[in-house]
């Protein structure tokens, strides 16, 4: 089984809950939600995170900063800008980063 750990960052709780549910409908994929931008750095640094999923409601400045933060870590963390489009689009975004996981 291929596992992926997601961190979903955004401001709209309803959308975040939907994303978590869609992600966790895939075997081996788990997700945590953070709405506090200040808390996400420590979470990414200290936890096992494969993908940071940026959702709606975030400031452009924060999005740029968190992408740079992830690029400069001593572990590989991918970032996806996801602003909708359904579960099919989300899977395609993930599989483009991890082609070896495609069924």
Coordinates of N, CA, C and O in Angstrom, one line a residue:
X1 N 0.8 -1.2 0.0 CA 0.0 0.0 0.0 C 0.9 1.2 0.0 O 1.9 1.3 0.7
X2 N 0.5 2.2 -0.8 CA 1.2 3.5 -0.9 C 0.5 4.5 0.0 O -0.6 4.7 -0.2
X3 N 1.3 5.1 0.9 CA 0.7 6.0 1.8 C 1.1 7.4 1.5 O 2.3 7.7 1.0
X4 N 0.3 8.4 1.7 CA 0.6 9.8 1.6 C 0.0 10.5 2.8 O -1.2 10.3 3.1
X5 N 0.7 11.5 3.3 CA 0.3 12.3 4.4 C 0.1 13.7 3.9 O 1.0 14.3 3.4
X6 N -1.1 14.2 4.0 CA -1.5 15.6 3.5 C -1.6 16.5 4.7 O -2.1 16.1 5.7
X7 N -1.2 17.8 4.5 CA -1.6 18.9 5.3 C -2.4 19.8 4.5 O -1.9 20.4 3.5
X8 N -3.7 20.0 4.9 CA -4.5 21.0 4.1 C -4.6 22.3 4.9 O -4.9 22.3 6.1
X9 N -4.2 23.4 4.2 CA -4.2 24.7 4.8 C -5.2 25.6 4.0 O -5.2 25.6 2.8
X10 N -6.1 26.2 4.8 CA -7.1 27.1 4.2 C -7.9 27.8 5.2 O -7.7 27.6 6.4
X11 N -9.0 28.5 4.8 CA -9.8 29.3 5.7 C -11.2 28.9 5.8 O -11.9 29.2 6.7
X12 N -11.7 28.2 4.7 CA -13.2 27.8 4.7 C -13.3 26.4 5.2 O -13.0 25.4 4.6
X13 N -13.9 26.3 6.5 CA -13.9 25.0 7.1 C -14.7 23.9 6.4 O -14.3 22.8 6.3
X14 N -15.8 24.3 5.7 CA -16.6 23.4 5.0 C -15.8 22.8 3.8 O -15.8 21.6 3.6
X15 N -15.1 23.6 3.1 CA -14.2 23.1 2.0 C -13.1 22.3 2.5 O -12.8 21.2 2.0
X16 N -12.5 22.6 3.6 CA -11.4 21.9 4.2 C -11.9 20.5 4.6 O -11.3 19.5 4.4
X17 N -13.1 20.4 5.2 CA -13.7 19.1 5.7 C -14.0 18.3 4.4 O -13.7 17.0 4.5
X18 N -14.4 18.9 3.4 CA -14.7 18.1 2.1 C -13.4 17.6 1.5 O -13.3 16.4 1.1
X19 N -12.4 18.4 1.5 CA -11.1 17.9 1.0 C -10.5 16.8 1.8 O -10.0 15.8 1.3
X20 N -10.6 16.9 3.1 CA -10.2 15.8 4.0 C -10.9 14.5 3.7 O -10.3 13.5 3.6
X21 N -12.2 14.6 3.5 CA -13.0 13.4 3.2 C -12.6 12.8 1.9 O -12.5 11.6 1.8
X22 N -12.5 13.7 0.9 CA -12.1 13.2 -0.5 C -10.7 12.5 -0.4 O -10.5 11.4 -1.0
X23 N -9.8 13.1 0.3 CA -8.4 12.6 0.4 C -8.5 11.2 1.1 O -7.9 10.2 0.6
X24 N -9.2 11.2 2.2 CA -9.2 9.9 3.0 C -10.0 8.8 2.4 O -10.0 7.7 2.9
X25 N -10.7 9.1 1.3 CA -11.4 8.1 0.5 C -10.5 7.2 -0.3 O -10.9 6.2 -0.8
X26 N -9.2 7.6 -0.3 CA -8.2 6.8 -1.0 C -7.4 6.0 0.0 O -6.9 6.6 1.0
X27 N -7.2 4.8 -0.3 CA -6.6 3.9 0.7 C -5.1 4.4 0.9 O -4.4 4.6 0.0
X28 N -4.8 4.5 2.2 CA -3.4 4.9 2.6 C -3.2 6.4 2.6 O -2.1 6.9 3.0
X29 N -4.2 7.2 2.2 CA -4.0 8.7 2.2 C -4.7 9.2 3.5 O -5.8 8.9 3.8
X30 N -4.0 10.0 4.2 CA -4.5 10.7 5.4 C -4.3 12.2 5.3 O -3.4 12.6 4.6
X31 N -5.1 12.9 6.0 CA -5.0 14.4 6.0 C -5.3 15.0 7.3 O -6.1 14.5 8.1
X32 N -4.6 16.1 7.6 CA -4.8 16.9 8.7 C -5.1 18.3 8.2 O -4.7 18.7 7.1
X33 N -5.9 19.1 8.9 CA -6.3 20.4 8.5 C -5.7 21.4 9.5 O -5.8 21.2 10.7
X34 N -5.2 22.5 8.9 CA -4.8 23.7 9.7 C -5.4 24.9 9.1 O -5.2 25.1 7.9
X35 N -6.0 25.7 10.0 CA -6.5 27.0 9.5 C -5.6 28.2 10.0 O -5.7 29.3 9.5
X36 N -4.7 27.9 11.0 CA -3.8 28.9 11.6 C -2.5 28.9 10.8 O -1.7 27.9 10.9
X37 N -2.3 29.9 10.0 CA -1.1 29.9 9.2 C 0.2 29.9 10.0 O 1.2 29.3 9.6
X38 N 0.2 30.5 11.2 CA 1.4 30.5 12.0 C 1.7 29.1 12.5 O 2.9 28.8 12.8
X39 N 0.7 28.2 12.7 CA 1.0 26.9 13.3 C 1.5 25.9 12.2 O 2.0 24.9 12.6
X40 N 1.3 26.2 11.0 CA 1.6 25.2 9.9 C 3.1 25.0 9.8 O 3.5 23.9 9.5
X41 N 3.9 26.0 10.0 CA 5.4 25.8 9.9 C 5.9 24.7 10.8 O 6.6 23.8 10.4
X42 N 5.5 24.8 12.1 CA 6.0 23.8 13.0 C 5.4 22.4 12.7 O 6.1 21.4 12.9
X43 N 4.2 22.4 12.3 CA 3.6 21.1 11.9 C 4.4 20.5 10.8 O 4.7 19.3 10.9
X44 N 4.6 21.2 9.8 CA 5.4 20.7 8.6 C 6.8 20.2 9.0 O 7.3 19.2 8.6
X45 N 7.4 21.0 9.9 CA 8.8 20.7 10.3 C 8.8 19.5 11.2 O 9.7 18.7 11.1
X46 N 7.8 19.3 12.0 CA 7.9 18.2 13.0 C 7.1 16.9 12.7 O 7.4 15.9 13.3
X47 N 6.2 17.0 11.7 CA 5.4 15.8 11.4 C 5.8 15.3 10.0 O 6.5 15.9 9.2
X48 N 5.3 14.1 9.7 CA 5.5 13.5 8.4 C 4.5 14.0 7.5 O 3.3 13.8 7.6
X49 N 4.9 14.9 6.5 CA 4.0 15.5 5.5 C 4.6 15.3 4.2 O 5.8 15.6 3.9
X50 N 3.8 14.7 3.3 CA 4.2 14.5 1.9 C 3.7 15.6 1.0 O 4.4 16.1 0.1
X51 N 2.5 16.1 1.3 CA 1.9 17.1 0.4 C 1.2 18.2 1.3 O 0.4 17.8 2.2
X52 N 1.6 19.4 1.0 CA 0.8 20.6 1.6 C -0.2 21.0 0.5 O 0.2 21.3 -0.6
X53 N -1.4 20.9 0.9 CA -2.5 21.3 -0.1 C -3.0 22.7 0.3 O -3.6 22.8 1.4
X54 N -2.8 23.7 -0.5 CA -3.3 25.0 -0.3 C -4.7 25.2 -0.8 O -4.9 25.0 -2.0
X55 N -5.6 25.5 0.0 CA -7.0 25.7 -0.3 C -7.3 27.2 -0.4 O -6.5 28.0 -0.3
X56 N -8.6 27.5 -0.4 CA -9.1 28.8 -0.6 C -8.9 29.7 0.7 O -8.9 29.2 1.8
X57 N -8.9 31.0 0.5 CA -8.9 32.0 1.6 C -7.5 32.4 2.1 O -7.4 33.2 3.0
X58 N -6.5 31.9 1.5 CA -5.1 32.2 1.9 C -4.6 33.5 1.1 O -4.9 33.6 -0.1
X59 N -3.8 34.3 1.8 CA -3.2 35.4 1.1 C -2.1 35.0 0.2 O -1.4 34.0 0.5
X60 N -1.9 35.7 -0.9 CA -0.8 35.3 -1.8 C 0.5 35.3 -1.2 O 1.4 34.5 -1.5
X61 N 0.8 36.3 -0.3 CA 2.1 36.4 0.4 C 2.3 35.2 1.2 O 3.5 34.6 1.2
X62 N 1.3 34.7 1.9 CA 1.5 33.4 2.7 C 1.8 32.2 1.8 O 2.7 31.4 2.1
X63 N 1.0 32.1 0.7 CA 1.2 31.0 -0.2 C 2.6 31.0 -0.8 O 3.3 29.9 -0.8
X64 N 3.2 32.1 -1.2 CA 4.5 32.2 -1.7 C 5.5 31.8 -0.6 O 6.5 31.0 -0.8
X65 N 5.3 32.3 0.6 CA 6.2 32.0 1.7 C 6.2 30.5 2.1 O 7.3 29.9 2.4
X66 N 5.0 29.9 2.2 CA 5.0 28.5 2.6 C 5.6 27.6 1.5 O 6.2 26.6 1.8
X67 N 5.5 28.0 0.2 CA 6.1 27.2 -0.8 C 7.6 27.3 -0.7 O 8.3 26.3 -0.8
X68 N 8.2 28.5 -0.4 CA 9.6 28.6 -0.2 C 10.1 27.8 1.0 O 11.1 27.2 1.0
X69 N 9.3 27.9 2.1 CA 9.6 27.1 3.3 C 9.7 25.6 3.0 O 10.6 25.0 3.4
X70 N 8.7 25.1 2.3 CA 8.7 23.7 1.9 C 9.9 23.3 1.0 O 10.5 22.2 1.2
X71 N 10.3 24.2 0.1 CA 11.4 23.9 -0.8 C 12.7 23.9 0.0 O 13.6 23.2 -0.4
X72 N 12.8 24.6 1.1 CA 14.1 24.7 1.8 C 14.2 23.7 3.0 O 15.2 23.8 3.7
X73 N 13.3 22.9 3.1 CA 13.3 21.9 4.2 C 14.4 20.8 3.8 O 14.7 20.6 2.7
X74 N 14.8 20.1 4.8 CA 15.7 19.0 4.6 C 15.0 17.7 4.3 O 15.6 16.6 4.2
X75 N 13.7 17.8 4.1 CA 12.9 16.6 3.6 C 12.0 17.1 2.5 O 11.8 18.3 2.3
X76 N 11.6 16.1 1.7 CA 10.8 16.5 0.5 C 9.3 16.6 0.8 O 8.7 15.7 1.3
X77 N 8.8 17.8 0.6 CA 7.4 18.1 0.8 C 6.9 18.8 -0.4 O 7.4 19.9 -0.8
X78 N 5.9 18.2 -1.1 CA 5.3 18.8 -2.3 C 4.2 19.8 -1.9 O 3.6 19.6 -0.9
X79 N 4.0 20.8 -2.8 CA 2.9 21.7 -2.5 C 2.0 21.7 -3.7 O 2.4 21.8 -4.9
X80 N 0.7 21.7 -3.4 CA -0.4 21.7 -4.5 C -1.3 22.9 -4.2 O -1.8 23.1 -3.1
X81 N -1.4 23.8 -5.2 CA -2.4 24.9 -5.1 C -3.7 24.2 -5.6 O -3.8 23.9 -6.8
X82 N -4.7 24.1 -4.7 CA -5.9 23.4 -5.1 C -7.1 24.3 -4.7 O -7.3 24.6 -3.5
X83 N -7.8 24.8 -5.7 CA -8.9 25.7 -5.4 C -10.2 25.2 -5.9 O -11.1 26.0 -6.2
X84 N -10.3 23.9 -6.1 CA -11.6 23.3 -6.5 C -11.4 22.5 -7.8 O -10.3 22.3 -8.3
X85 N -12.5 22.0 -8.3 CA -12.4 21.2 -9.5 C -12.8 19.7 -9.3 O -12.8 19.0 -10.2
X86 N -13.0 19.3 -8.0 CA -13.5 18.0 -7.8 C -12.4 17.0 -7.5 O -11.2 17.3 -7.6
X87 N -12.8 15.8 -7.1 CA -11.9 14.8 -6.7 C -11.0 14.3 -7.8 O -9.9 13.9 -7.6
X88 N -11.5 14.3 -9.0 CA -10.7 13.8 -10.2 C -9.5 14.7 -10.4 O -8.4 14.3 -10.7
X89 N -9.8 16.0 -10.3 CA -8.7 17.0 -10.5 C -7.6 16.8 -9.4 O -6.4 16.8 -9.6
X90 N -8.1 16.7 -8.2 CA -7.2 16.5 -7.0 C -6.3 15.2 -7.2 O -5.1 15.3 -7.1
X91 N -6.9 14.1 -7.6 CA -6.1 12.9 -7.9 C -5.1 13.1 -9.0 O -4.0 12.7 -8.9
X92 N -5.5 13.8 -10.0 CA -4.6 14.1 -11.1 C -3.4 15.0 -10.6 O -2.3 14.8 -11.1
X93 N -3.7 15.9 -9.8 CA -2.6 16.8 -9.2 C -1.7 15.9 -8.4 O -0.4 16.1 -8.5
X94 N -2.2 15.0 -7.6 CA -1.4 14.2 -6.8 C -0.5 13.2 -7.6 O 0.7 13.1 -7.5
X95 N -1.2 12.6 -8.6 CA -0.5 11.6 -9.4 C 0.5 12.3 -10.3 O 1.5 11.6 -10.7
X96 N 0.4 13.5 -10.7 CA 1.4 14.2 -11.4 C 2.7 14.4 -10.6 O 3.8 14.4 -11.1
X97 N 2.5 14.5 -9.3 CA 3.7 14.7 -8.4 C 4.3 13.3 -8.0 O 5.5 13.2 -7.7
X98 N 3.4 12.3 -8.0 CA 3.8 10.9 -7.6 C 3.3 9.9 -8.6 O 2.4 9.1 -8.3
X99 N 3.9 9.9 -9.8 CA 3.4 9.1 -10.9 C 3.4 7.6 -10.6 O 2.6 6.8 -11.1
X100 N 4.3 7.2 -9.7 CA 4.5 5.8 -9.3 C 3.3 5.3 -8.5 O 3.1 4.1 -8.3
X101 N 2.4 6.2 -8.0 CA 1.2 5.8 -7.2 C 0.0 5.6 -8.1 O -1.0 5.1 -7.5
X102 N 0.1 5.9 -9.3 CA -1.1 5.7 -10.2 C -1.5 4.2 -10.2 O -0.7 3.4 -10.4
X103 N -2.8 4.0 -10.1 CA -3.3 2.6 -10.1 C -3.2 2.0 -11.5 O -3.1 2.6 -12.5

